[in-house]
PDB file of C-alpha atoms in Angstrom:
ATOM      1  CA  UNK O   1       6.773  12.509 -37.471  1.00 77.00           C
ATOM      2  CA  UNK O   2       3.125  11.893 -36.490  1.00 80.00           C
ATOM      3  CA  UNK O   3       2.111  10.944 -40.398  1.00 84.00           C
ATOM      4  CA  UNK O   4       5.535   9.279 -40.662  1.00 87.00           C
ATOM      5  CA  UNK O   5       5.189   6.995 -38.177  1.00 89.00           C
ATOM      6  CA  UNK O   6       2.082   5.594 -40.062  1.00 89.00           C
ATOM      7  CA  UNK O   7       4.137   4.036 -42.853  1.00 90.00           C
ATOM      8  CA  UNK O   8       5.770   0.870 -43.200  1.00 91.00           C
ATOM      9  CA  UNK O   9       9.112   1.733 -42.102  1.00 91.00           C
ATOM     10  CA  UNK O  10       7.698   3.742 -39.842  1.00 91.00           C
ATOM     11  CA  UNK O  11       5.705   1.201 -38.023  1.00 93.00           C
ATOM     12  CA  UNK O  12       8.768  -0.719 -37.628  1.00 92.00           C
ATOM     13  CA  UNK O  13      10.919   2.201 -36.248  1.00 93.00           C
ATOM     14  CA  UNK O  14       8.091   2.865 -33.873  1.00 94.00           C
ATOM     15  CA  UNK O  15       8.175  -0.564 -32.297  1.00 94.00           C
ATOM     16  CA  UNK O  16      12.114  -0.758 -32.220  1.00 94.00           C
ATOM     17  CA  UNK O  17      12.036   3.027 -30.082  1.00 95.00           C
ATOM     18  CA  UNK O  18       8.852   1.752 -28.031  1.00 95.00           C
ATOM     19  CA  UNK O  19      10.449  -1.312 -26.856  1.00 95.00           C
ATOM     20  CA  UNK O  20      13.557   0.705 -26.136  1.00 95.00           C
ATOM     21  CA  UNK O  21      12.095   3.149 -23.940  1.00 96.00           C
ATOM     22  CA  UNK O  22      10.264   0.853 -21.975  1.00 95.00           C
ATOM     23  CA  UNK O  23      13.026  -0.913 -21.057  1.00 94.00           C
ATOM     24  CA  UNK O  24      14.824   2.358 -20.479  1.00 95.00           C
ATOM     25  CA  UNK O  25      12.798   3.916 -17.604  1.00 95.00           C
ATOM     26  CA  UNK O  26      11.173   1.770 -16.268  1.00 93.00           C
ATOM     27  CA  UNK O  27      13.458   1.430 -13.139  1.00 91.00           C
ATOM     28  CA  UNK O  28      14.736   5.354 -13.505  1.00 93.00           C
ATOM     29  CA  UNK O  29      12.994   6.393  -9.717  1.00 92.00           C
ATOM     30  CA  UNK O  30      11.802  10.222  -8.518  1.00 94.00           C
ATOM     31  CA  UNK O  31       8.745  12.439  -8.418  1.00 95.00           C
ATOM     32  CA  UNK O  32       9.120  14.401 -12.111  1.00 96.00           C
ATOM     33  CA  UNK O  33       9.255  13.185 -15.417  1.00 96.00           C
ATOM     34  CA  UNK O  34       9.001  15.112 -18.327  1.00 96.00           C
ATOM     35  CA  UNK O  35       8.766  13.827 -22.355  1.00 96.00           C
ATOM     36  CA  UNK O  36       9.252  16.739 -25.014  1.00 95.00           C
ATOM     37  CA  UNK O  37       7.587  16.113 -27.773  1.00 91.00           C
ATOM     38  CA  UNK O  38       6.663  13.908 -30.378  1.00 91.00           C
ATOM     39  CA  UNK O  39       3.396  12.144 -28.693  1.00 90.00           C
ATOM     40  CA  UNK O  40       3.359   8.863 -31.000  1.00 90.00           C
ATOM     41  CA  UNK O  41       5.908   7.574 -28.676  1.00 92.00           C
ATOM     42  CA  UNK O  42       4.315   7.367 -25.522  1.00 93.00           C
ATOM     43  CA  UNK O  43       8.059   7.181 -24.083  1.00 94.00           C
ATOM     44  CA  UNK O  44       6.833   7.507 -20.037  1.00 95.00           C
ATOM     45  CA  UNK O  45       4.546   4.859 -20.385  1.00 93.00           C
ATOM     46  CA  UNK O  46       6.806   1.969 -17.637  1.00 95.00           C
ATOM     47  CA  UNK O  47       7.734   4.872 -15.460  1.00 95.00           C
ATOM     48  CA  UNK O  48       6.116   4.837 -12.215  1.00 94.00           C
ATOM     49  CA  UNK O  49       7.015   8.606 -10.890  1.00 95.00           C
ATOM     50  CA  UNK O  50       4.010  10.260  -9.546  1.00 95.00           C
ATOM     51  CA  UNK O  51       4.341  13.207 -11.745  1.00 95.00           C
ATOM     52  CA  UNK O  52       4.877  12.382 -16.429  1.00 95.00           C
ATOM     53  CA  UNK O  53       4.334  15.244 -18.648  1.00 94.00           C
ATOM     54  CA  UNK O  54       4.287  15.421 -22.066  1.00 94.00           C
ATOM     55  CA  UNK O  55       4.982  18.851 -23.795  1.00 93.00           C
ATOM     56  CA  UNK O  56       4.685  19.954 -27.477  1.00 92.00           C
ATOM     57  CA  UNK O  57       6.139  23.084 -29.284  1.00 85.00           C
ATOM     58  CA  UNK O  58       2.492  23.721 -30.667  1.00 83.00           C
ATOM     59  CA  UNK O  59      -0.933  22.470 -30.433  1.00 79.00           C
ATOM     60  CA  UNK O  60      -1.859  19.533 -31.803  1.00 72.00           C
ATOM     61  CA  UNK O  61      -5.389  18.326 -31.338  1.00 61.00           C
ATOM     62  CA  UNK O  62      -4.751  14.851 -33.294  1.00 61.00           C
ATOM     63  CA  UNK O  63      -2.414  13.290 -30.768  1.00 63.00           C
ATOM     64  CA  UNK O  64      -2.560  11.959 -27.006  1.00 64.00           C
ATOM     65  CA  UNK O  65      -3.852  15.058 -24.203  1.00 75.00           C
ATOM     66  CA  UNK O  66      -0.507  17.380 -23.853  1.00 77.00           C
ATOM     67  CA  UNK O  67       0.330  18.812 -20.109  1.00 81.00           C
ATOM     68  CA  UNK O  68       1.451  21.816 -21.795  1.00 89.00           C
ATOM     69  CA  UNK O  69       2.808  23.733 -25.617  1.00 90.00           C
ATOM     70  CA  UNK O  70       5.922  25.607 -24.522  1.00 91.00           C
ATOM     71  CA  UNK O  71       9.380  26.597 -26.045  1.00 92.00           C
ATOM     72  CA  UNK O  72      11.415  23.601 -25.823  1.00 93.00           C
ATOM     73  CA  UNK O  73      14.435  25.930 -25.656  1.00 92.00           C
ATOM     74  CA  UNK O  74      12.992  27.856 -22.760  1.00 93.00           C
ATOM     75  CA  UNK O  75      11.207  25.068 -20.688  1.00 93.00           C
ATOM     76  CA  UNK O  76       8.431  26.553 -17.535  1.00 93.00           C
ATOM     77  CA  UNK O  77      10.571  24.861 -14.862  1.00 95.00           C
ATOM     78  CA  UNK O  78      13.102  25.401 -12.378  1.00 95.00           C
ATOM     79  CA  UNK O  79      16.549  24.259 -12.102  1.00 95.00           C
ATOM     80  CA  UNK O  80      17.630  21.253 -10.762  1.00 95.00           C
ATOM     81  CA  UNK O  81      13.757  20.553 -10.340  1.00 94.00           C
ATOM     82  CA  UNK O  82      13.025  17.119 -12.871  1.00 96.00           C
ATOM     83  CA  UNK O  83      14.468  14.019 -12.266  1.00 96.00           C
ATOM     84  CA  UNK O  84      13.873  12.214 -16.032  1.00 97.00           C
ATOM     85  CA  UNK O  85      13.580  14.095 -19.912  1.00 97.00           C
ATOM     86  CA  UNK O  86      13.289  12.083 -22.182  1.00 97.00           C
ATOM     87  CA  UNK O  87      13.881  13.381 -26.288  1.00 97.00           C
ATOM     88  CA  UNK O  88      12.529  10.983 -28.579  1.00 95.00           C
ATOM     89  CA  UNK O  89      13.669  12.690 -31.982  1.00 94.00           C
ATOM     90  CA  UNK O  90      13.393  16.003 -30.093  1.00 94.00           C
ATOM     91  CA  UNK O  91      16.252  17.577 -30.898  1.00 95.00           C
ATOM     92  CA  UNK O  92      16.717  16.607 -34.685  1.00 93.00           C
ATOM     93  CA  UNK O  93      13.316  18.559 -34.886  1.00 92.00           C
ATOM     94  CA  UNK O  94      13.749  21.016 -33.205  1.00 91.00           C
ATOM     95  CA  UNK O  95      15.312  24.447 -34.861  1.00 90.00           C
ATOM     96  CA  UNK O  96      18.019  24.550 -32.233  1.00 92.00           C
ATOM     97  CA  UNK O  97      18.886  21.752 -31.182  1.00 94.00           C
ATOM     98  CA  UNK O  98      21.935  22.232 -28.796  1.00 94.00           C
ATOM     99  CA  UNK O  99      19.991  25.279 -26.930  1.00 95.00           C
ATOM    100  CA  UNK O 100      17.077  22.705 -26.198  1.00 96.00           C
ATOM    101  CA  UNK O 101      19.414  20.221 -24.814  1.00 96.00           C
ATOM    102  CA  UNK O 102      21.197  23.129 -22.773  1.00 96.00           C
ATOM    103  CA  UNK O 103      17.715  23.526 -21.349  1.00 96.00           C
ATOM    104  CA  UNK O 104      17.170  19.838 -20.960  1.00 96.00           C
ATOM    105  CA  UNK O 105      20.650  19.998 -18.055  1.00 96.00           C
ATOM    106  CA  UNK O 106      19.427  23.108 -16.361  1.00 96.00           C
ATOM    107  CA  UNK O 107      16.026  21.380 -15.617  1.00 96.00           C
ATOM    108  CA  UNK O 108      17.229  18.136 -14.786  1.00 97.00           C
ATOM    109  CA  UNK O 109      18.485  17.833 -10.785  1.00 96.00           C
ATOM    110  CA  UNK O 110      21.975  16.460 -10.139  1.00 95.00           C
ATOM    111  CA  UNK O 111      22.359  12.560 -11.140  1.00 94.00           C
ATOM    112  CA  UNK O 112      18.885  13.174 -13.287  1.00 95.00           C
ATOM    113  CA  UNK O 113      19.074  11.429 -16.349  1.00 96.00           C
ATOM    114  CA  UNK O 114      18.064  12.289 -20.318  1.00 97.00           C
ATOM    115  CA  UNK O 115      16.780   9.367 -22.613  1.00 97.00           C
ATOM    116  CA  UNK O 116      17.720  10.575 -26.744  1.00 97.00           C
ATOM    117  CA  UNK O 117      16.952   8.565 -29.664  1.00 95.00           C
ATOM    118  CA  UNK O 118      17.979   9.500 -33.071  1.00 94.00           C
ATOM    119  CA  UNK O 119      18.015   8.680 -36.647  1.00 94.00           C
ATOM    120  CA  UNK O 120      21.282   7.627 -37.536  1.00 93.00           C
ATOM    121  CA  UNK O 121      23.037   9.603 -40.919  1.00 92.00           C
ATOM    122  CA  UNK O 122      25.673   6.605 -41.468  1.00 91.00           C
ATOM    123  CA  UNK O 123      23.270   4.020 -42.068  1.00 90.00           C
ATOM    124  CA  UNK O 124      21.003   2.822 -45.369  1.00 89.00           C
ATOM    125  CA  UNK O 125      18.288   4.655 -44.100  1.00 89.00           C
ATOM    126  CA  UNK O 126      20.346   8.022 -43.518  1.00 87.00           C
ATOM    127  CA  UNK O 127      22.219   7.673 -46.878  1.00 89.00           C
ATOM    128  CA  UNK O 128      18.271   6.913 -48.687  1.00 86.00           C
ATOM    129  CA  UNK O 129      17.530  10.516 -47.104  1.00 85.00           C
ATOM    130  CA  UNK O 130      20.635  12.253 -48.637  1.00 84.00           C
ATOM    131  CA  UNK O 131      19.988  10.930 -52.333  1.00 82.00           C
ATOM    132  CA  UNK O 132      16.201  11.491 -51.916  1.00 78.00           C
ATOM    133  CA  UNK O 133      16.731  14.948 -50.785  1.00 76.00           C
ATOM    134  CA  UNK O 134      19.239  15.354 -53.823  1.00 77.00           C
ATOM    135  CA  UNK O 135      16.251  13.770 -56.156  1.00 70.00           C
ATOM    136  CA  UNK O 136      13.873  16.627 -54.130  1.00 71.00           C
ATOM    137  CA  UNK O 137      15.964  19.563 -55.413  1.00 72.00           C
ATOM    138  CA  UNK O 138      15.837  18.565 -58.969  1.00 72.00           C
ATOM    139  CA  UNK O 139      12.167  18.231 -58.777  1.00 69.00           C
ATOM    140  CA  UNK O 140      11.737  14.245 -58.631  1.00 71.00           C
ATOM    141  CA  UNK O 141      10.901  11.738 -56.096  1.00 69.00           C
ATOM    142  CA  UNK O 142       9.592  12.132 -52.560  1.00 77.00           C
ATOM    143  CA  UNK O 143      11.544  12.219 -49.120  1.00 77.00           C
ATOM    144  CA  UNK O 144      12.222   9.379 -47.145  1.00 80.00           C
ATOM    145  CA  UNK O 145      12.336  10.277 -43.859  1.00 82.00           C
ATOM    146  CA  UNK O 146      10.308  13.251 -42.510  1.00 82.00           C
ATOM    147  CA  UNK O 147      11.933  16.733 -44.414  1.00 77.00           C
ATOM    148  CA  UNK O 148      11.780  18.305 -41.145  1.00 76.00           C
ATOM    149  CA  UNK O 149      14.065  15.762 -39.463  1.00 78.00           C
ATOM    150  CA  UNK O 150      17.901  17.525 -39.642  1.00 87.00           C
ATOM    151  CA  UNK O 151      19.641  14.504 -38.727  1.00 90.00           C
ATOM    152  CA  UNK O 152      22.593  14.296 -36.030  1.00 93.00           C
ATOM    153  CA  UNK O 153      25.151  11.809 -35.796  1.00 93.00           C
ATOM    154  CA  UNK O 154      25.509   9.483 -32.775  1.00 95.00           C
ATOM    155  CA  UNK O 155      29.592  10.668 -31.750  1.00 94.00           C
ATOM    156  CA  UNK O 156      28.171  14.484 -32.607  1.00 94.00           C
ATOM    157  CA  UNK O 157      25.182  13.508 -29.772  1.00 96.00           C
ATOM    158  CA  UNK O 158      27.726  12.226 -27.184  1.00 95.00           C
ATOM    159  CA  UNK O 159      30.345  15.154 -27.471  1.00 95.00           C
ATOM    160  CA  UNK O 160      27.367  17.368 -26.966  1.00 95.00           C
ATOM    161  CA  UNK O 161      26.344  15.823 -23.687  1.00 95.00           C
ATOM    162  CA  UNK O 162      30.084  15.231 -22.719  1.00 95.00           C
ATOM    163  CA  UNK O 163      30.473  19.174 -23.099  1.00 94.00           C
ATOM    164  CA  UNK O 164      26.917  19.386 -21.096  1.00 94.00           C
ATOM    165  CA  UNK O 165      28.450  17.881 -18.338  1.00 93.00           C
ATOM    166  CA  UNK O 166      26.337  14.428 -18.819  1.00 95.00           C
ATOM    167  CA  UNK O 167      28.092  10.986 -18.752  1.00 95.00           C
ATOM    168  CA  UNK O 168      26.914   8.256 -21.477  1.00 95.00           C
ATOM    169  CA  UNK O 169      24.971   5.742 -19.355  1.00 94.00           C
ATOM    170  CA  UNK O 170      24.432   3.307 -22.676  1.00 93.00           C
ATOM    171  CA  UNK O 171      24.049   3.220 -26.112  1.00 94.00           C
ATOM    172  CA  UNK O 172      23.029   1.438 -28.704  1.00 94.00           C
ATOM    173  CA  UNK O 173      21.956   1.207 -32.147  1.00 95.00           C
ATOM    174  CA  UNK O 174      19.056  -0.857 -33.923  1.00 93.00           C
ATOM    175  CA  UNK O 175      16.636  -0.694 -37.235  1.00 92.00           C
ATOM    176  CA  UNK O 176      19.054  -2.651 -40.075  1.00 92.00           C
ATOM    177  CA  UNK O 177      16.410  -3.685 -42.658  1.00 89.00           C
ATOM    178  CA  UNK O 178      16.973  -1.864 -45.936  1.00 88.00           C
ATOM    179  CA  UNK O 179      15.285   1.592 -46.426  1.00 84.00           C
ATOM    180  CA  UNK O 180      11.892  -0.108 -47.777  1.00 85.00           C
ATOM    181  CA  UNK O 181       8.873   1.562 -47.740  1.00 84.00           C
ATOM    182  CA  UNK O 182       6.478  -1.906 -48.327  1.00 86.00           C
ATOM    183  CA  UNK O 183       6.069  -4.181 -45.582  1.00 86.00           C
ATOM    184  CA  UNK O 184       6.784  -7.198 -47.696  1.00 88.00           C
ATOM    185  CA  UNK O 185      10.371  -6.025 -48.603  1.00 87.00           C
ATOM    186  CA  UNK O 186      10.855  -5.318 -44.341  1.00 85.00           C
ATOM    187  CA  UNK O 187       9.754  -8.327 -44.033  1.00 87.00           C
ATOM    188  CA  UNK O 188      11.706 -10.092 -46.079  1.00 87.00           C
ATOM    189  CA  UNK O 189      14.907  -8.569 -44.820  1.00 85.00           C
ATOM    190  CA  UNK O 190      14.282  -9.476 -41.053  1.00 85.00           C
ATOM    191  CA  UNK O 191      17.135 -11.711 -40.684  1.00 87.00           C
ATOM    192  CA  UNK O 192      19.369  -8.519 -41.395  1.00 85.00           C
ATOM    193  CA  UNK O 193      18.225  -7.287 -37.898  1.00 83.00           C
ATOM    194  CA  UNK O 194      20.318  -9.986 -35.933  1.00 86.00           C
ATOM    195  CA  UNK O 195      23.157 -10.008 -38.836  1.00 84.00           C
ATOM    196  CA  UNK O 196      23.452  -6.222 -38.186  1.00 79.00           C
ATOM    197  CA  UNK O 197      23.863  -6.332 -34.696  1.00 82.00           C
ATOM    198  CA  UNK O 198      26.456  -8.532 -34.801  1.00 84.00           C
ATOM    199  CA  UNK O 199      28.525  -7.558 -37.902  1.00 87.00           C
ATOM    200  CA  UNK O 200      28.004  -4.000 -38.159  1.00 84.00           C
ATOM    201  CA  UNK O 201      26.408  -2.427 -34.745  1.00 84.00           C
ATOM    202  CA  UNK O 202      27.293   1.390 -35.397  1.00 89.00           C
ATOM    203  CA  UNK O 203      25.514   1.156 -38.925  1.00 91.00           C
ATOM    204  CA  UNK O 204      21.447   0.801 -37.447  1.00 92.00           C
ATOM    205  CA  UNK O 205      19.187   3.483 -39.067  1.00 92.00           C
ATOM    206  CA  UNK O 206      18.575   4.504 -35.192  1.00 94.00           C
ATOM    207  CA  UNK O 207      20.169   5.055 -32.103  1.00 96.00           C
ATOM    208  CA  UNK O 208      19.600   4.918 -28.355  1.00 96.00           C
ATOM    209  CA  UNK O 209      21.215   7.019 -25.528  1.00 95.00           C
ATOM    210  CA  UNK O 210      21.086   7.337 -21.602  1.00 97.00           C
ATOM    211  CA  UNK O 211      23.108   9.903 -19.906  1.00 96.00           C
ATOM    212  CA  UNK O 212      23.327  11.066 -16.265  1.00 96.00           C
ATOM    213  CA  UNK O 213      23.698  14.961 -15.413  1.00 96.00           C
ATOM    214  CA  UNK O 214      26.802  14.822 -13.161  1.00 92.00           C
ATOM    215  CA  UNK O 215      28.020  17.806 -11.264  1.00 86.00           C
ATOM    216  CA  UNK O 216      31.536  18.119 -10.057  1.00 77.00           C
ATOM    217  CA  UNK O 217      32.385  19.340  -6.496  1.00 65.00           C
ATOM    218  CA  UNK O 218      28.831  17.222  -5.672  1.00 55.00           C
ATOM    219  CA  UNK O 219      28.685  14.180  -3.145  1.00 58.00           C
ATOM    220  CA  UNK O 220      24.937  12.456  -2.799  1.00 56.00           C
ATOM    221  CA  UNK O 221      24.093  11.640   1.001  1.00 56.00           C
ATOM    222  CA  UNK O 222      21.878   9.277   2.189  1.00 56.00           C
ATOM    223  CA  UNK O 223      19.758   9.200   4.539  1.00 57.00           C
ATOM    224  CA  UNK O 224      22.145   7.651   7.715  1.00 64.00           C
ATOM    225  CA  UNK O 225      23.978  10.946   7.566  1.00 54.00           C
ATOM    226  CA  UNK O 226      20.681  12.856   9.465  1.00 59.00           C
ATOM    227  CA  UNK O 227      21.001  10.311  12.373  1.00 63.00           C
ATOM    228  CA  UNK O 228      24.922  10.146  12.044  1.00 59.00           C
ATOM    229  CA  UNK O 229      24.437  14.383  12.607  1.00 56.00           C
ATOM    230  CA  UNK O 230      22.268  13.828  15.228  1.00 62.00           C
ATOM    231  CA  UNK O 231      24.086  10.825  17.407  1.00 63.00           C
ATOM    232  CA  UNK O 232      26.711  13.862  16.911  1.00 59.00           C
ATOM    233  CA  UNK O 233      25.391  16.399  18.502  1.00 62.00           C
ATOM    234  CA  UNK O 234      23.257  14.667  20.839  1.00 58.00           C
ATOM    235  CA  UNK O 235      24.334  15.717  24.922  1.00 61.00           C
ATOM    236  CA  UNK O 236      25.891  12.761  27.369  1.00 56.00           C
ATOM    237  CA  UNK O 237      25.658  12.216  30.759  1.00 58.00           C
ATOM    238  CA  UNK O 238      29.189  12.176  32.474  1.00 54.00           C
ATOM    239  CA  UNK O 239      28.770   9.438  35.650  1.00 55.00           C
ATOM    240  CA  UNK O 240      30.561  10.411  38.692  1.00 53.00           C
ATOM    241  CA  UNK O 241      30.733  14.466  37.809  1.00 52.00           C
ATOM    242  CA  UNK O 242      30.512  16.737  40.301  1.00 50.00           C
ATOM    243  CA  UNK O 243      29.372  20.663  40.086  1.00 51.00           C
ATOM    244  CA  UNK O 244      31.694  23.289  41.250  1.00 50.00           C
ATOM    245  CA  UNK O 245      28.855  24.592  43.157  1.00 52.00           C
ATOM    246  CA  UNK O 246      27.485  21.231  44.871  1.00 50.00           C
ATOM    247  CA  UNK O 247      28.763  20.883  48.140  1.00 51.00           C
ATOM    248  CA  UNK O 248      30.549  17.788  49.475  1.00 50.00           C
ATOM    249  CA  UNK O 249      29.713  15.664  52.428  1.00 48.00           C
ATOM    250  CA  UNK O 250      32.182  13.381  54.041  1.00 48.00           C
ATOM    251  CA  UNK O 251      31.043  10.897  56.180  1.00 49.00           C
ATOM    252  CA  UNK O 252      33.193  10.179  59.588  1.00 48.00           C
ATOM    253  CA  UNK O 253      33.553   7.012  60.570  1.00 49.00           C
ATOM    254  CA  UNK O 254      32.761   6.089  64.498  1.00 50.00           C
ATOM    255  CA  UNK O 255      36.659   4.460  64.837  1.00 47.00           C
ATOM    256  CA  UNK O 256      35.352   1.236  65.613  1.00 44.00           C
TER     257      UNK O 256
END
């Protein structure tokens, strides 16, 4: 996506997914965060944990410093140990998509949350891929969209995080220009932006999730139960109690 991202359209898309993001986690709160892949998207960027990776499936000495290249289907960390992922076009690039995001829950600690966006297939730009694709195999044209992007519908997306175990946070959908590739034709179409939004939402070229790892059986404590535990157990003076051993002295009075 790197190169892609260069172009017109992508330029826009960029923006639209940048501005998403940082509204996204900016108040998501812990100690690990963790973006796989694509660096043009610097997706961590309002998030103030102590600890933001990025990770890439291979080297790539053109882009922002990488914390590490690893299998995004077998990630280097513990269960239960990050407390944000977030998968901007991750898993329509990767070769197995559904295995990555099965990594993405056993990494991510109870109430954790995963940040997707996607390119949507039921929109312009998705049906601009199909027929350019088509044109590809009989020799002609160019691709649209990146070739390596296998795109996944937004209602595929949530059933695979509803079978994960995650519940859909939010969602939304943006980019409604026509599938241009010259600024002055995206330009000229920016009024379809707020038209889309309003008269045909689940049709933008991309699409934004937020989902929350939930585990059933769980209950989150706060702090107040330690010193609830404690009050508990804590030992209390009885007034007035008397030892079976401690002798006891009567006083007699003088009769007067």
């Amino acid at each position: 996506m790197q190169g892609w991202f260069e172009t017109p359209p992508g330029r826009y898309l960029l923006a639209w997914e940048q501005a998403q993001f940082d509204q996204a986690v900016a108040d998501v709160f812990g100690y690990h965060a963790l973006q796989l892949g694509v660096p043009a998207v610097d997706a961590l960027r309002t998030n103030r944990m102590p600890h933001r990776w990025l990770a890439l499936s291979e080297p790539d000495a053109s882009s922002r410093a990488a914390a590490l290249v690893t299998d995004f289907a077998a990630l280097p960390f513990q269960a239960n140990s990050l407390d944000l992922v977030v998968l901007p076009h991750t898993l329509e690039l990767s070769p197995d998509p559904h295995t990555t995001l099965r990594e993405v829950e056993r990494v991510l600690v109870p109430e954790g949350r995963v940040v997707i966006c996607g390119l949507n297939p039921a929109s312009l730009w998705g049906m601009r891929q199909r027929r350019s694709l088509l044109y590809r195999r009989l020799g002609m044209g160019e691709s649209y969209l990146p070739e390596a992007a296998s795109l996944i519908g937004y209602w595929r997306m949530r059933d695979w995080l509803r079978l994960l175990g995650f519940e859909v946070e939010s969602g939304r959908f943006g980019i409604y220009r026509p599938a241009a590739r010259s600024d002055a034709w995206l330009e000229r179409s920016r009024w379809l932006d707020r038209a889309g939004e309003r008269w045909w939402p689940i049709f933008g070229a991309a699409y934004f999730l937020v989902a929350v790892k939930r585990v059933r059986g769980m209950r989150l404590l706060s702090a107040e139960w330690r010193r609830a535990a404690q009050r508990a157990t804590a030992s209390v003076p009885v007034a007035g109690r008397v030892g079976r051993d401690t002798p006891r002295t009567h006083k007699e009075g003088n009769g007067s």
